[in-house]
Amino acid sequence: MTETITATRAEVCAVACAELFRGDGEIVAAAVAGFVPMLGSRLARATFEPDLLTTDGGPVLSAGPVPLGRSATEIEGWLPFRDHLWLVLNGRRHVIMGPSQIDAHGNTNISCIGDWDRPARQLLGARGGPGNTLLNPTSYWVPKHSARVFTEKVDFVSGVGTDRGAHDLRAVVSNLAVLDFETPDGRMRLRSVHPGVTVDEVVAATGFELAVPDEVPETRLPTAEELRIMRDVLDPKGLREREVPS
Amino acid sequence: MSATGKVRTIDEIVGSLESGMTIGIGGWGSRRKPMALVRALCNSPVTDLTVISYGGPDVGLLCAAGKIRRLITAFVTLDSIPLEPHFRTARQTGAIEMTEYDEGMFLFGLYAAAHRLPFLPTPVGLGSDVLRVNPGLKTIRSPYGDEEVVAVPPLAMDVAFVHMNRADARGNAQYLGPDPYMDDLFAKAAERTYVTCERLVDTADLAKEGPLQSLLISRSHVAGVVETPNGAHFTDCVPDHGRDEGFQRLYAQSAGDPERWAAFRDRFLAGDEAAYQDAVRVWREEDR
């Protein structure tokens, strides 16, 4: 008899974020975009990528993967902002950021909506987007997949896309799907849809023409062990569930 | 002969500033910001400033007070609240000009200014709109190969403000939290640097407060020092105090509405630093 696994959408997303780090080895997993990617990075470390370096959200490298919202009790290193910024140039780092807008080539905007000279809506500013995307493997997390986020043209290029010299854009995990750039011209492609989501739903929620293969697989479910680690160890308060619209 | 005493008052420091100056502000986002000096600056006649900051509520307050002509930054955030309301309003109404860099480019600008270099090279910025909105940023070709890099100019400043955990009367300054941010670079990049601190201690006690590595800023880079307990409020200043999240929420909510902002300003920001700290204490009692 096979075991039936009931995972929430947030848990599927967290595992998809964990998968972004598969094969990364001994680098810093900088999951700065929210609870789900942070959980994913720590889950990857707790399971199939034990050599990853992770933080507790502050400037310390924790000796092991720390539960969400908790400080590291055991510390293996120090990574204050200045060294984090040097590490971007060094390159042993894979970052997951959260875009306000992303286009078909993975150019992303976190700076402002509208004309930069006088924006309709000022956002964060470029932050580390230009450096991250030019020099480090970069992935993205979008908790609410919509045509406003997945847009034909971003208003400001904070993070460079495949057509502007991106170093290595790995994938985009959203609440609906996993998308990547594995097409001849580096345009975004639908890699998998989460269980319960149709291809049409993803296409409808995307504001540009998405490359859709004939066969689109389902995003894999968490294993029983991954569920146990997320629920009992890394996120017992269920912070992941707050981030993903149900 | 003893070393020059550098203990000043907030009023002396702010009174020495002039309109049109370039002022660097240490800390990062809503972390260890020299808020006591920023509050005093908001209440001074000084205006038309160029502000260099990894921005947080320091930038927000200065925007609200109409003090900034140009802001040089990579972001403005309250950390636990991602977007800074006064900064957003200032940008959306065209009240300030902005120079927008990547965080790492900004760091190189500080390093260049701190070391009197004409620029520092970095590939960061290439391909992004940071170059589009900063037409003054030049690229150069490496003399050792074909690589094209951005030449980040020095972020030189007339005055820098930083807030530290400890300092002595000579101006030696110490951080006791987990991150120095870029405060030593601000100190070296400025013509004059003013340090506020949670507690002034005897020079001999600095090494008792923290390890040698915590002695971040040398007196040779400091023009004046003032003790301002809770002077980073409401930003984070561990281990002395964390961020006052409740008060930051009040600030952000008030900033979203002109009437509420006027009430917030009258209640907390109309007087001097002692009046501010008293008003915060009273609010805390009521909030309980």
Coordinates of C-alpha atoms in Angstrom, one line a residue:
Chain A
M1 CA 0.0 0.0 0.0
T2 CA 1.3 3.4 -0.9
E3 CA 1.2 6.2 1.6
T4 CA -1.1 9.1 0.7
I5 CA 0.5 12.4 1.2
T6 CA -1.6 15.5 1.8
A7 CA 0.6 18.6 1.5
T8 CA -0.6 22.2 1.5
R9 CA 0.2 24.5 -1.5
A10 CA 2.7 26.4 0.7
E11 CA 4.5 23.1 1.4
V12 CA 4.7 22.2 -2.3
C13 CA 6.1 25.7 -2.9
A14 CA 8.7 25.3 -0.1
V15 CA 9.9 22.0 -1.6
A16 CA 10.1 23.6 -5.0
C17 CA 12.2 26.4 -3.5
A18 CA 14.4 23.7 -1.8
E19 CA 14.9 22.1 -5.3
L20 CA 16.3 25.4 -6.6
F21 CA 19.4 24.6 -4.4
R22 CA 19.9 21.0 -5.6
G23 CA 23.5 20.6 -6.7
D24 CA 24.7 23.9 -5.3
G25 CA 27.1 22.3 -2.8
E26 CA 29.0 24.5 -0.4
I27 CA 27.7 28.0 -1.1
V28 CA 25.5 30.6 0.8
A29 CA 21.8 30.1 0.2
A30 CA 20.6 33.7 0.4
A31 CA 16.8 33.3 0.5
V32 CA 15.8 36.9 1.2
A33 CA 12.3 36.9 -0.4
G34 CA 10.2 35.6 2.4
F35 CA 9.3 32.6 4.6
V36 CA 8.7 30.0 1.9
P37 CA 12.1 30.4 0.2
M38 CA 13.8 30.7 3.5
L39 CA 12.2 27.4 4.6
G40 CA 13.1 25.9 1.3
S41 CA 16.8 26.7 1.7
R42 CA 16.9 25.3 5.2
L43 CA 14.9 22.2 4.1
A44 CA 17.4 21.6 1.3
R45 CA 20.2 21.8 3.8
A46 CA 18.4 19.5 6.2
T47 CA 17.9 16.9 3.4
F48 CA 19.7 16.6 0.1
E49 CA 22.2 19.6 0.2
P50 CA 23.8 19.3 3.6
D51 CA 26.8 21.5 2.7
L52 CA 24.8 24.6 2.0
L53 CA 25.5 27.6 4.3
T54 CA 22.4 29.3 5.7
T55 CA 21.7 32.2 8.1
D56 CA 19.1 32.8 10.8
G57 CA 18.0 35.9 8.9
G58 CA 20.7 38.0 10.6
P59 CA 24.5 38.3 10.0
V60 CA 25.4 34.9 11.4
L61 CA 25.9 31.6 9.5
S62 CA 24.2 29.0 11.6
A63 CA 25.8 25.7 12.3
G64 CA 22.7 23.9 11.1
P65 CA 19.4 24.8 9.6
V66 CA 17.5 27.0 12.1
P67 CA 13.7 27.0 12.5
L68 CA 12.0 30.0 11.0
G69 CA 11.9 33.0 13.3
R70 CA 14.4 31.6 15.7
S71 CA 18.0 32.8 16.3
A72 CA 21.0 30.5 15.8
T73 CA 22.2 28.9 19.0
E74 CA 25.2 27.4 17.3
I75 CA 27.1 29.6 14.9
E76 CA 29.7 28.6 12.3
G77 CA 30.5 32.0 10.7
W78 CA 29.8 35.7 10.4
L79 CA 28.4 37.5 7.4
P80 CA 27.7 41.1 8.1
F81 CA 26.3 43.2 5.3
R82 CA 29.7 44.4 4.1
D83 CA 30.9 40.8 3.6
H84 CA 27.6 39.8 2.1
L85 CA 28.1 42.4 -0.6
W86 CA 31.7 41.2 -1.2
L87 CA 30.4 37.7 -1.4
V88 CA 28.2 38.8 -4.3
L89 CA 31.4 39.6 -6.2
N90 CA 33.0 36.4 -5.0
G91 CA 30.1 34.4 -6.4
R92 CA 29.7 31.5 -3.9
R93 CA 26.1 32.4 -3.4
H94 CA 22.6 31.6 -4.8
V95 CA 20.0 34.2 -4.0
I96 CA 16.2 34.0 -4.1
M97 CA 14.6 37.4 -4.5
G98 CA 11.0 38.6 -4.7
P99 CA 10.2 40.7 -7.8
S100 CA 7.3 43.2 -8.0
Q101 CA 7.5 42.8 -11.7
I102 CA 9.2 40.2 -13.9
D103 CA 9.2 39.9 -17.7
A104 CA 9.6 37.1 -20.2
H105 CA 13.4 37.2 -20.0
G106 CA 13.5 37.4 -16.2
N107 CA 14.2 41.1 -15.9
T108 CA 12.8 42.2 -12.6
N109 CA 11.8 45.3 -10.9
I110 CA 11.7 46.1 -7.1
S111 CA 12.5 49.8 -7.6
C112 CA 9.4 51.7 -8.6
I113 CA 6.2 51.5 -10.7
G114 CA 5.8 54.0 -13.5
D115 CA 8.3 56.6 -14.7
W116 CA 11.5 56.5 -12.6
D117 CA 11.8 60.3 -12.6
R118 CA 8.5 60.6 -10.8
P119 CA 7.1 57.1 -10.0
A120 CA 3.4 56.4 -9.6
R121 CA 4.5 54.0 -6.8
Q122 CA 7.9 54.1 -5.2
L123 CA 9.0 50.7 -4.0
L124 CA 12.3 49.6 -2.3
G125 CA 14.9 50.8 -4.7
A126 CA 17.3 48.7 -6.7
R127 CA 18.8 47.1 -3.5
G128 CA 21.2 44.3 -4.5
G129 CA 19.3 43.3 -7.6
P130 CA 21.8 44.5 -10.2
G131 CA 24.8 42.8 -8.6
N132 CA 23.0 39.6 -7.6
T133 CA 21.7 38.9 -11.1
L134 CA 24.9 39.9 -12.9
L135 CA 27.2 37.8 -10.7
N136 CA 25.3 35.1 -8.8
P137 CA 22.9 32.3 -9.5
T138 CA 19.5 33.9 -8.9
S139 CA 16.0 32.6 -8.5
Y140 CA 12.7 34.2 -7.7
W141 CA 9.7 33.6 -5.4
V142 CA 6.3 35.1 -6.3
P143 CA 3.7 34.3 -3.7
K144 CA 0.8 35.6 -5.8
H145 CA 1.1 34.8 -9.5
S146 CA -0.7 37.5 -11.5
A147 CA -0.4 39.4 -14.8
R148 CA 0.6 42.5 -12.8
V149 CA 3.7 40.7 -11.6
F150 CA 4.4 38.6 -14.7
T151 CA 4.3 41.6 -17.1
E152 CA 5.3 42.3 -20.7
K153 CA 7.7 45.1 -19.7
V154 CA 9.1 46.0 -16.3
D155 CA 9.2 49.7 -15.4
F156 CA 12.7 49.5 -14.1
V157 CA 15.3 46.8 -14.5
S158 CA 16.7 46.2 -11.0
G159 CA 17.6 42.6 -11.7
V160 CA 19.0 41.8 -15.2
G161 CA 17.4 39.1 -17.3
T162 CA 18.7 36.6 -19.8
D163 CA 18.7 39.2 -22.5
R164 CA 20.8 41.7 -20.4
G165 CA 23.6 39.6 -19.2
A166 CA 22.2 37.6 -16.3
H167 CA 24.8 35.3 -14.8
D168 CA 22.5 32.3 -14.2
L169 CA 18.8 32.7 -13.8
R170 CA 17.7 29.4 -12.4
A171 CA 13.9 29.4 -11.9
V172 CA 10.9 31.2 -10.7
V173 CA 8.7 29.5 -8.1
S174 CA 5.2 31.0 -7.7
N175 CA 2.1 29.9 -5.8
L176 CA 0.9 28.2 -9.1
A177 CA 3.9 26.8 -10.9
V178 CA 7.7 26.5 -11.4
L179 CA 9.1 28.4 -14.4
D180 CA 12.5 28.5 -15.9
F181 CA 14.4 30.0 -18.8
E182 CA 15.4 26.8 -20.6
T183 CA 14.5 28.0 -24.1
P184 CA 16.8 28.8 -27.1
D185 CA 16.2 32.5 -26.6
G186 CA 16.1 32.5 -22.8
R187 CA 12.4 33.3 -22.6
M188 CA 10.4 32.0 -19.6
R189 CA 9.1 28.5 -19.9
L190 CA 6.5 26.6 -17.8
R191 CA 8.4 23.8 -16.1
S192 CA 5.7 22.4 -13.9
V193 CA 2.4 23.2 -12.4
H194 CA 1.6 22.6 -8.8
P195 CA -0.9 19.8 -8.0
G196 CA -4.4 21.2 -8.5
V197 CA -3.3 23.9 -10.9
T198 CA -4.0 23.8 -14.6
V199 CA -1.7 25.0 -17.4
D200 CA -4.5 27.4 -18.5
E201 CA -4.6 29.0 -15.1
V202 CA -0.9 29.8 -15.2
V203 CA -1.2 31.1 -18.8
A204 CA -4.1 33.3 -17.8
A205 CA -2.2 34.7 -14.8
T206 CA 0.8 35.5 -16.9
G207 CA 1.0 38.8 -18.8
F208 CA 3.2 37.7 -21.6
E209 CA 3.5 34.7 -23.9
L210 CA 4.9 31.8 -21.9
A211 CA 6.7 29.0 -23.5
V212 CA 4.5 26.0 -22.7
P213 CA 5.8 22.5 -23.6
D214 CA 3.4 19.9 -24.9
E215 CA 3.7 17.9 -21.7
V216 CA 3.8 19.9 -18.5
P217 CA 4.5 17.8 -15.5
E218 CA 3.2 18.4 -12.0
T219 CA 5.5 19.8 -9.4
R220 CA 6.6 17.0 -7.1
L221 CA 4.9 16.5 -3.7
P222 CA 6.9 16.7 -0.5
T223 CA 8.1 13.4 0.8
A224 CA 6.8 12.2 4.2
E225 CA 10.2 13.0 5.6
E226 CA 10.2 16.5 4.1
L227 CA 6.7 17.2 5.6
R228 CA 7.8 16.0 9.0
I229 CA 10.9 18.3 8.9
M230 CA 8.9 21.3 7.8
R231 CA 6.0 20.8 10.2
D232 CA 7.8 19.5 13.3
V233 CA 11.3 21.0 13.0
L234 CA 11.8 24.0 10.7
D235 CA 8.4 25.7 10.7
P236 CA 6.3 24.4 13.6
K237 CA 4.4 27.8 13.7
G238 CA 3.3 27.4 10.1
L239 CA 4.6 30.8 9.0
R240 CA 4.8 29.3 5.4
E241 CA 1.0 29.2 5.3
R242 CA 0.6 32.9 5.8
E243 CA 2.6 33.7 2.7
V244 CA 0.7 31.7 0.1
P245 CA -2.9 32.6 -0.8
S246 CA -5.1 29.5 -0.6
Chain B
M1 CA 48.8 67.0 28.3
S2 CA 45.5 65.2 27.8
A3 CA 43.9 64.5 24.5
T4 CA 41.4 66.9 23.1
G5 CA 37.9 66.4 24.6
K6 CA 35.3 66.0 21.9
V7 CA 32.1 65.9 23.9
R8 CA 29.5 68.1 22.3
T9 CA 25.8 68.6 22.6
I10 CA 23.3 67.8 19.9
D11 CA 22.6 71.5 19.4
E12 CA 26.3 72.3 19.0
I13 CA 26.6 69.7 16.3
V14 CA 23.4 70.6 14.4
G15 CA 24.3 74.3 14.9
S16 CA 27.5 73.7 13.0
L17 CA 25.8 72.5 9.8
E18 CA 25.0 74.6 6.8
S19 CA 22.3 74.4 4.2
G20 CA 23.4 72.7 1.0
M21 CA 25.8 70.3 2.7
T22 CA 26.2 66.6 1.9
I23 CA 25.4 64.5 4.9
G24 CA 26.1 60.8 5.3
I25 CA 24.0 58.8 7.7
G26 CA 25.3 55.5 9.1
G27 CA 23.3 52.4 10.1
W28 CA 21.3 50.3 7.6
G29 CA 17.5 50.5 7.0
S30 CA 15.9 50.6 10.4
R31 CA 19.1 49.5 12.2
R32 CA 21.3 51.6 14.5
K33 CA 20.4 54.9 12.9
P34 CA 21.6 58.1 14.5
M35 CA 18.0 59.2 15.0
A36 CA 18.6 61.7 17.8
L37 CA 20.8 63.8 15.4
V38 CA 18.3 63.3 12.6
R39 CA 15.4 64.5 14.8
A40 CA 17.4 67.6 15.7
L41 CA 18.3 68.2 12.1
C42 CA 14.6 68.1 11.2
N43 CA 14.0 70.9 13.7
S44 CA 16.9 73.0 12.5
P45 CA 16.8 75.7 9.9
V46 CA 19.3 73.7 7.8
T47 CA 17.9 72.6 4.4
D48 CA 18.7 71.7 0.8
L49 CA 20.8 68.7 1.8
T50 CA 22.3 65.9 -0.2
V51 CA 21.8 62.8 2.0
I52 CA 23.9 59.6 1.5
S53 CA 22.3 56.6 3.3
Y54 CA 21.4 53.0 3.3
G55 CA 18.0 54.5 3.9
G56 CA 15.5 53.9 6.7
P57 CA 13.3 56.2 8.9
D58 CA 16.2 58.7 8.9
V59 CA 15.5 59.4 5.2
G60 CA 11.7 59.3 5.9
L61 CA 11.9 61.9 8.7
L62 CA 14.2 64.2 6.7
C63 CA 11.8 63.9 3.7
A64 CA 8.8 64.7 5.9
A65 CA 10.7 67.8 7.2
G66 CA 11.5 68.9 3.6
K67 CA 15.3 68.8 4.3
I68 CA 16.4 66.7 1.3
R69 CA 17.2 68.0 -2.1
R70 CA 19.0 64.9 -3.4
L71 CA 19.1 61.4 -1.9
I72 CA 21.9 59.0 -2.8
T73 CA 20.8 55.4 -1.8
A74 CA 20.3 51.8 -2.8
F75 CA 17.0 51.4 -1.0
V76 CA 14.8 52.9 1.7
T77 CA 13.1 50.5 4.0
L78 CA 11.8 50.1 7.6
D79 CA 12.9 46.4 7.4
S80 CA 9.9 44.9 9.3
I81 CA 7.7 47.2 7.2
P82 CA 9.2 47.0 3.7
L83 CA 8.3 50.4 2.3
E84 CA 9.0 53.8 3.9
P85 CA 5.9 56.0 3.6
H86 CA 7.5 59.5 3.7
F87 CA 10.2 58.5 1.2
R88 CA 7.5 57.1 -1.1
T89 CA 5.5 60.3 -0.9
A90 CA 8.6 62.4 -1.5
R91 CA 9.4 60.4 -4.6
Q92 CA 5.8 60.3 -5.9
T93 CA 5.3 64.0 -5.5
G94 CA 8.7 64.8 -7.0
A95 CA 9.9 66.5 -3.8
I96 CA 13.4 65.0 -3.9
E97 CA 15.9 64.1 -6.6
M98 CA 17.5 60.7 -6.3
T99 CA 20.7 58.9 -7.2
E100 CA 19.9 55.2 -7.1
Y101 CA 22.7 52.7 -6.8
D102 CA 23.0 49.0 -6.2
E103 CA 23.9 48.2 -2.6
G104 CA 27.4 47.0 -3.6
M105 CA 28.1 50.0 -5.9
F106 CA 27.1 52.2 -2.9
L107 CA 29.6 50.3 -0.8
F108 CA 32.3 50.9 -3.3
G109 CA 31.5 54.6 -3.4
L110 CA 32.0 54.7 0.3
Y111 CA 35.3 52.7 0.1
A112 CA 36.5 55.1 -2.7
A113 CA 35.7 58.2 -0.6
A114 CA 37.2 56.7 2.6
H115 CA 40.5 56.0 0.7
R116 CA 40.7 59.1 -1.5
L117 CA 40.4 57.0 -4.6
P118 CA 39.0 58.6 -7.8
F119 CA 36.7 55.5 -8.3
L120 CA 36.5 51.8 -7.7
P121 CA 35.7 49.3 -10.5
T122 CA 32.9 46.8 -10.4
P123 CA 30.9 45.0 -13.0
V124 CA 27.8 45.7 -10.9
G125 CA 25.2 47.9 -12.6
L126 CA 25.9 46.7 -16.1
G127 CA 22.7 45.7 -17.9
S128 CA 20.5 47.3 -15.3
D129 CA 18.6 50.5 -15.3
V130 CA 20.9 51.9 -12.6
L131 CA 23.1 53.0 -15.5
R132 CA 20.1 54.4 -17.4
V133 CA 19.0 56.7 -14.5
N134 CA 22.6 57.7 -13.6
P135 CA 24.0 59.0 -16.9
G136 CA 26.9 60.4 -15.0
L137 CA 28.2 56.9 -14.1
K138 CA 31.0 56.0 -16.5
T139 CA 32.3 52.6 -17.5
I140 CA 36.0 51.9 -18.2
R141 CA 37.9 49.0 -19.9
S142 CA 40.3 47.1 -17.8
P143 CA 43.9 47.8 -18.7
Y144 CA 44.7 44.1 -18.2
G145 CA 42.0 42.7 -20.5
D146 CA 38.8 43.5 -22.3
E147 CA 36.5 43.6 -19.3
E148 CA 34.2 46.6 -19.2
V149 CA 33.5 47.8 -15.6
V150 CA 31.6 50.6 -13.9
A151 CA 33.8 53.2 -12.3
V152 CA 31.9 54.0 -9.1
P153 CA 32.8 57.6 -8.0
P154 CA 33.6 58.4 -4.4
L155 CA 30.6 59.1 -2.1
A156 CA 32.4 62.0 -0.4
M157 CA 30.5 63.9 2.3
D158 CA 30.9 67.0 4.4
V159 CA 29.5 65.5 7.5
A160 CA 28.7 62.0 8.7
F161 CA 26.4 61.0 11.6
V162 CA 26.7 57.5 13.2
H163 CA 25.2 56.0 16.3
M164 CA 27.3 53.5 18.3
N165 CA 26.9 51.5 21.5
R166 CA 29.8 53.0 23.3
A167 CA 32.3 55.8 22.9
D168 CA 34.8 57.7 24.9
A169 CA 35.3 61.5 25.3
R170 CA 38.2 61.3 22.7
G171 CA 35.8 60.0 20.0
N172 CA 36.8 56.4 19.9
A173 CA 33.6 54.5 19.1
Q174 CA 32.5 50.9 19.6
Y175 CA 29.7 48.7 18.3
L176 CA 28.5 45.8 20.4
G177 CA 25.8 44.4 18.0
P178 CA 26.3 41.7 15.4
D179 CA 26.9 44.0 12.4
P180 CA 29.1 47.1 12.1
Y181 CA 27.2 48.2 9.0
M182 CA 29.4 50.7 7.1
D183 CA 29.8 53.2 9.9
D184 CA 33.6 53.2 9.8
L185 CA 33.5 53.9 6.1
F186 CA 31.1 56.8 6.6
A187 CA 33.5 58.2 9.3
K188 CA 36.4 58.0 6.9
A189 CA 34.5 59.3 4.0
A190 CA 33.4 62.5 5.7
E191 CA 35.2 65.8 6.4
R192 CA 33.7 65.7 9.9
T193 CA 32.0 62.8 11.7
Y194 CA 29.8 63.1 14.7
V195 CA 29.2 60.0 16.9
T196 CA 26.2 59.6 19.1
C197 CA 26.4 56.7 21.6
E198 CA 24.2 54.9 24.1
R199 CA 26.8 55.4 26.8
L200 CA 30.0 57.4 27.1
V201 CA 32.7 55.3 29.0
D202 CA 36.2 55.9 30.2
T203 CA 38.8 55.1 27.6
A204 CA 40.2 52.4 29.8
D205 CA 36.7 50.7 29.9
L206 CA 36.3 50.3 26.2
A207 CA 38.2 47.0 26.1
K208 CA 36.0 45.8 29.0
E209 CA 32.8 46.5 27.1
G210 CA 33.7 44.3 24.0
P211 CA 36.5 42.7 22.1
L212 CA 39.2 44.7 20.3
Q213 CA 37.5 44.1 17.0
S214 CA 34.5 46.0 18.3
L215 CA 36.5 49.2 18.3
L216 CA 35.3 50.2 14.9
I217 CA 36.0 54.0 14.7
S218 CA 39.2 55.7 15.7
R219 CA 39.1 59.2 17.3
S220 CA 41.3 60.4 14.4
H221 CA 38.1 60.3 12.3
V222 CA 35.8 61.8 14.8
A223 CA 35.0 65.5 15.3
G224 CA 32.5 65.3 18.1
V225 CA 30.8 62.8 20.4
V226 CA 27.6 63.0 22.4
E227 CA 25.9 60.6 24.7
T228 CA 22.3 59.9 23.6
P229 CA 20.8 57.0 25.5
N230 CA 18.1 55.4 23.3
G231 CA 19.3 57.8 20.6
A232 CA 18.8 55.2 17.8
H233 CA 15.1 54.8 18.8
F234 CA 13.0 53.5 17.1
T235 CA 15.6 51.6 15.1
D236 CA 17.4 48.5 16.3
C237 CA 20.5 49.1 18.5
V238 CA 21.3 45.7 20.0
P239 CA 22.4 44.7 22.5
D240 CA 21.3 47.9 24.2
H241 CA 17.8 47.7 22.7
G242 CA 16.0 46.1 19.8
R243 CA 13.8 47.9 17.3
D244 CA 10.6 49.4 18.9
E245 CA 8.3 47.6 16.5
G246 CA 5.1 49.1 18.1
F247 CA 6.4 52.6 17.8
Q248 CA 7.6 52.0 14.2
R249 CA 4.1 50.8 13.3
L250 CA 2.7 54.0 14.8
Y251 CA 5.2 56.0 12.8
A252 CA 4.4 54.3 9.6
Q253 CA 0.6 54.4 10.1
S254 CA 0.8 58.1 11.0
A255 CA 2.9 58.9 8.0
G256 CA 0.2 57.6 5.7
D257 CA -2.2 60.3 6.6
P258 CA -1.6 64.1 6.9
E259 CA -3.8 64.7 10.0
R260 CA -2.4 61.7 11.8
W261 CA 1.1 62.8 10.9
A262 CA 0.5 66.3 12.2
A263 CA -0.6 64.8 15.5
F264 CA 2.4 62.5 15.6
R265 CA 4.8 65.3 14.9
D266 CA 3.2 67.6 17.5
R267 CA 3.3 64.8 20.1
F268 CA 6.8 63.4 19.5
L269 CA 8.9 65.7 17.3
A270 CA 8.2 69.3 18.2
G271 CA 10.6 69.5 21.1
D272 CA 14.2 68.5 21.8
E273 CA 15.6 64.9 22.3
A274 CA 14.7 64.8 26.0
A275 CA 11.1 65.8 25.2
Y276 CA 11.0 63.0 22.5
Q277 CA 12.2 60.4 24.9
D278 CA 9.7 61.6 27.6
A279 CA 6.9 61.5 25.0
V280 CA 7.9 57.9 24.0
R281 CA 7.9 56.8 27.6
V282 CA 4.4 58.3 28.1
W283 CA 3.2 56.6 24.9
R284 CA 4.6 53.3 26.1
E285 CA 2.8 53.6 29.5
E286 CA -0.5 54.3 27.7
D287 CA 0.1 51.6 25.1
R288 CA 0.5 48.9 27.9

